[in-house]
C-alpha atoms as one frame of an Amber mdcrd trajectory, in Angstrom:
protein
 -12.582   1.793  10.571  -9.661  -0.474   8.812  -6.742   0.615   9.180  -4.342
   0.708   5.791  -0.582   1.369   5.847  -0.326   3.646   2.372   3.407   4.326
   1.921   4.084   6.703  -1.526   6.662   8.996  -2.446   4.802  11.337  -4.455
   3.555  14.282  -2.076   0.724  14.667  -4.047  -0.472  10.871  -5.358   0.231
  10.607  -1.297  -2.890  13.382   0.168  -5.273  12.598  -3.499  -4.551   8.437
  -2.050  -4.915   9.581   1.398  -8.268  12.090   1.395 -10.206   9.915  -1.203
 -10.037   6.457   1.099 -10.557   8.527   5.142 -13.754  10.002   2.223 -14.213
   5.735   2.109 -13.715   4.873   6.258 -10.928   4.331   6.052  -8.022   5.392
   8.666  -4.733   5.765   6.752  -1.345   6.159   8.300   1.190   7.576   5.241
   5.118   6.679   4.408   6.966   8.816   1.818   9.910   6.433   2.110  11.436
   3.331   2.985  12.906   3.795   6.132   9.207   5.882   7.087   7.356   3.019
   6.023   9.545   0.271   7.723   9.363   2.720  10.759   5.640   2.633  11.088
   4.923  -1.183  10.763   7.817  -1.502  14.057   4.886   1.407  16.362   2.365
  -0.728  17.754  -0.392  -0.238  15.507  -2.697  -2.626  14.059  -2.650  -2.177
  10.361  -5.410  -4.601   7.967  -4.011  -3.839   4.852  -1.612  -1.996   2.354
  -0.823   0.017   0.191   2.463   0.733  -1.272   4.057   2.159  -4.577   7.041
   0.444  -6.232   9.184   2.211  -7.129  10.072   4.104  -4.305  12.714   6.464
  -5.335  15.816   4.518  -3.309  18.107   1.491  -2.092  14.315  -0.522  -0.751
  11.260  -0.536  -3.136   8.206  -1.459  -2.270   8.676  -5.304  -2.576  10.832
  -5.185   0.340   9.043  -3.065   1.780   5.972  -5.738   1.606   8.269  -8.746
   2.898   8.882  -6.385   5.731   5.276  -5.952   6.251   5.013  -9.347   5.984
   7.317 -10.258   8.492   4.888  -8.715  11.208   1.552  -9.072   9.458   1.723
 -12.567   6.834  -1.766 -12.388   6.330  -2.723  -9.212   5.870  -3.271  -7.751
   1.947  -1.180  -6.000   0.145  -2.305  -4.087  -2.619   0.863  -2.197  -5.001
   0.455   0.248  -7.044   2.592   1.124  -9.999   3.003   3.368 -13.289   6.055
   0.882 -14.158   4.842  -2.308 -15.887   3.273  -4.777 -13.990   6.366  -7.191
 -15.118   7.972  -7.282 -11.475   4.610  -7.695  -9.417   4.344 -10.747 -11.203
   8.384 -12.808 -10.057   8.877 -10.282  -7.098   5.441  -8.994  -5.005   4.087
 -11.186  -1.805   1.825 -13.465  -2.512  -1.092 -12.670  -2.133  -1.606  -9.673
  -3.628  -2.880  -7.215  -6.075  -1.690  -4.703  -7.936  -3.167  -1.848  -9.586
  -1.605   0.245 -12.493  -0.955   3.357 -12.199  -2.727   6.641 -13.253  -6.023
   4.544 -11.714  -9.337   5.809 -10.857 -10.006   6.189  -7.229 -13.456   4.095
  -6.936 -10.322   0.730  -8.384  -8.151   1.809  -5.463 -11.345   1.698  -2.570
 -12.932  -1.354  -4.384  -9.745  -3.187  -4.298  -9.732  -2.370  -1.138 -12.560
  -3.950  -0.076 -12.471  -7.235  -1.934  -8.823  -8.006  -0.585 -10.508  -6.711
   3.027 -13.400  -8.780   2.468
Protein backbone atom coordinates (compact mmCIF):
# COMPACT_ATOMS: atom_id res chain seq x y z
CA UNK A 1 0.00 0.00 0.00
CA UNK A 2 1.55 3.31 -1.11
CA UNK A 3 1.44 6.18 1.38
CA UNK A 4 0.51 9.51 -0.18
CA UNK A 5 0.38 13.00 1.31
CA UNK A 6 -2.47 14.93 -0.32
CA UNK A 7 -2.42 18.72 0.08
CA UNK A 8 -5.66 20.34 -1.14
CA UNK A 9 -7.37 23.39 0.34
CA UNK A 10 -10.82 22.65 -1.08
CA UNK A 11 -12.43 20.16 1.36
CA UNK A 12 -14.75 18.64 -1.26
CA UNK A 13 -11.97 18.12 -3.79
CA UNK A 14 -9.77 16.67 -1.05
CA UNK A 15 -12.51 14.25 -0.01
CA UNK A 16 -13.14 13.11 -3.59
CA UNK A 17 -9.45 12.56 -4.30
CA UNK A 18 -8.87 10.78 -0.98
CA UNK A 19 -11.81 8.43 -1.51
CA UNK A 20 -10.67 7.57 -5.04
CA UNK A 21 -7.07 6.97 -4.01
CA UNK A 22 -8.12 4.84 -1.04
CA UNK A 23 -10.43 2.82 -3.30
CA UNK A 24 -7.36 2.15 -5.46
CA UNK A 25 -5.38 0.90 -2.47
CA UNK A 26 -3.47 4.00 -1.39
CA UNK A 27 -3.10 5.11 2.22
CA UNK A 28 -3.79 8.87 2.17
CA UNK A 29 -2.89 11.54 4.70
CA UNK A 30 -4.71 14.80 3.96
CA UNK A 31 -3.66 18.37 4.69
CA UNK A 32 -5.83 21.38 3.87
CA UNK A 33 -3.18 24.05 4.31
CA UNK A 34 0.56 24.41 3.85
CA UNK A 35 1.18 24.52 7.64
CA UNK A 36 -0.78 21.25 8.06
CA UNK A 37 1.27 19.70 5.25
CA UNK A 38 4.53 20.83 6.84
CA UNK A 39 3.48 19.30 10.17
CA UNK A 40 2.63 16.03 8.39
CA UNK A 41 6.02 16.02 6.67
CA UNK A 42 7.75 16.37 10.06
CA UNK A 43 5.96 13.31 11.48
CA UNK A 44 7.77 9.96 11.31
CA UNK A 45 5.87 8.54 8.35
CA UNK A 46 7.29 7.07 5.23
CA UNK A 47 5.44 8.84 2.43
CA UNK A 48 5.97 7.50 -1.05
CA UNK A 49 4.42 10.41 -2.99
CA UNK A 50 3.13 13.95 -2.62
CA UNK A 51 0.05 15.21 -4.45
CA UNK A 52 -0.35 18.93 -3.92
CA UNK A 53 -2.49 21.73 -5.20
CA UNK A 54 -0.40 24.74 -6.19
CA UNK A 55 -2.61 27.57 -4.89
CA UNK A 56 -3.25 26.83 -1.22
CA UNK A 57 -4.64 30.25 -0.31
CA UNK A 58 -1.84 31.21 2.04
CA UNK A 59 1.68 32.56 2.04
CA UNK A 60 3.14 29.13 1.27
CA UNK A 61 1.97 27.49 -1.92
CA UNK A 62 2.30 23.95 -3.24
CA UNK A 63 5.76 24.71 -4.59
CA UNK A 64 6.95 25.62 -1.08
CA UNK A 65 5.37 22.48 0.33
CA UNK A 66 7.10 20.39 -2.35
CA UNK A 67 10.51 21.94 -1.57
CA UNK A 68 10.06 21.09 2.14
CA UNK A 69 8.83 17.60 1.22
CA UNK A 70 11.87 16.99 -0.96
CA UNK A 71 14.19 18.13 1.85
CA UNK A 72 12.86 15.23 3.94
CA UNK A 73 12.09 12.78 1.11
CA UNK A 74 14.57 13.68 -1.68
CA UNK A 75 13.68 10.88 -4.10
CA UNK A 76 9.90 10.87 -3.68
CA UNK A 77 7.67 11.75 -6.65
CA UNK A 78 5.59 14.92 -6.57
CA UNK A 79 2.38 15.46 -8.54
CA UNK A 80 1.16 19.05 -8.76
CA UNK A 81 -2.54 19.63 -9.43
CA UNK A 82 -3.98 23.02 -10.28
CA UNK A 83 -6.76 24.85 -12.04
CA UNK A 84 -4.27 27.57 -12.98
CA UNK A 85 -2.27 27.37 -16.20
CA UNK A 86 0.86 25.24 -15.95
CA UNK A 87 3.25 28.10 -16.76
CA UNK A 88 4.35 28.51 -13.11
CA UNK A 89 4.84 24.76 -12.87
CA UNK A 90 7.46 24.86 -15.60
CA UNK A 91 9.52 27.47 -13.75
CA UNK A 92 8.90 26.85 -10.03
CA UNK A 93 8.29 23.13 -9.55
CA UNK A 94 10.73 20.70 -8.00
CA UNK A 95 12.22 18.37 -10.57
CA UNK A 96 11.37 15.71 -11.44
CA UNK A 97 7.64 16.05 -10.93
CA UNK A 98 4.37 15.85 -12.82
CA UNK A 99 1.61 18.38 -13.44
CA UNK A 100 -2.07 17.53 -13.79
CA UNK A 101 -4.43 20.39 -14.71
CA UNK A 102 -7.80 20.65 -12.98
CA UNK A 103 -10.38 19.56 -13.72
CA UNK A 104 -9.18 16.05 -14.35
CA UNK A 105 -10.79 12.65 -14.51
CA UNK A 106 -9.82 10.70 -11.43
CA UNK A 107 -8.19 7.89 -13.38
CA UNK A 108 -5.75 10.48 -14.77
CA UNK A 109 -4.49 11.08 -11.25
CA UNK A 110 -4.25 7.39 -10.40
CA UNK A 111 -2.53 6.70 -13.75
CA UNK A 112 -0.06 9.53 -13.06
CA UNK A 113 0.67 8.22 -9.58
CA UNK A 114 1.20 4.69 -10.85
CA UNK A 115 3.57 5.99 -13.52
CA UNK A 116 5.69 8.09 -11.14
CA UNK A 117 5.78 5.39 -8.47
CA UNK A 118 7.04 2.66 -10.81
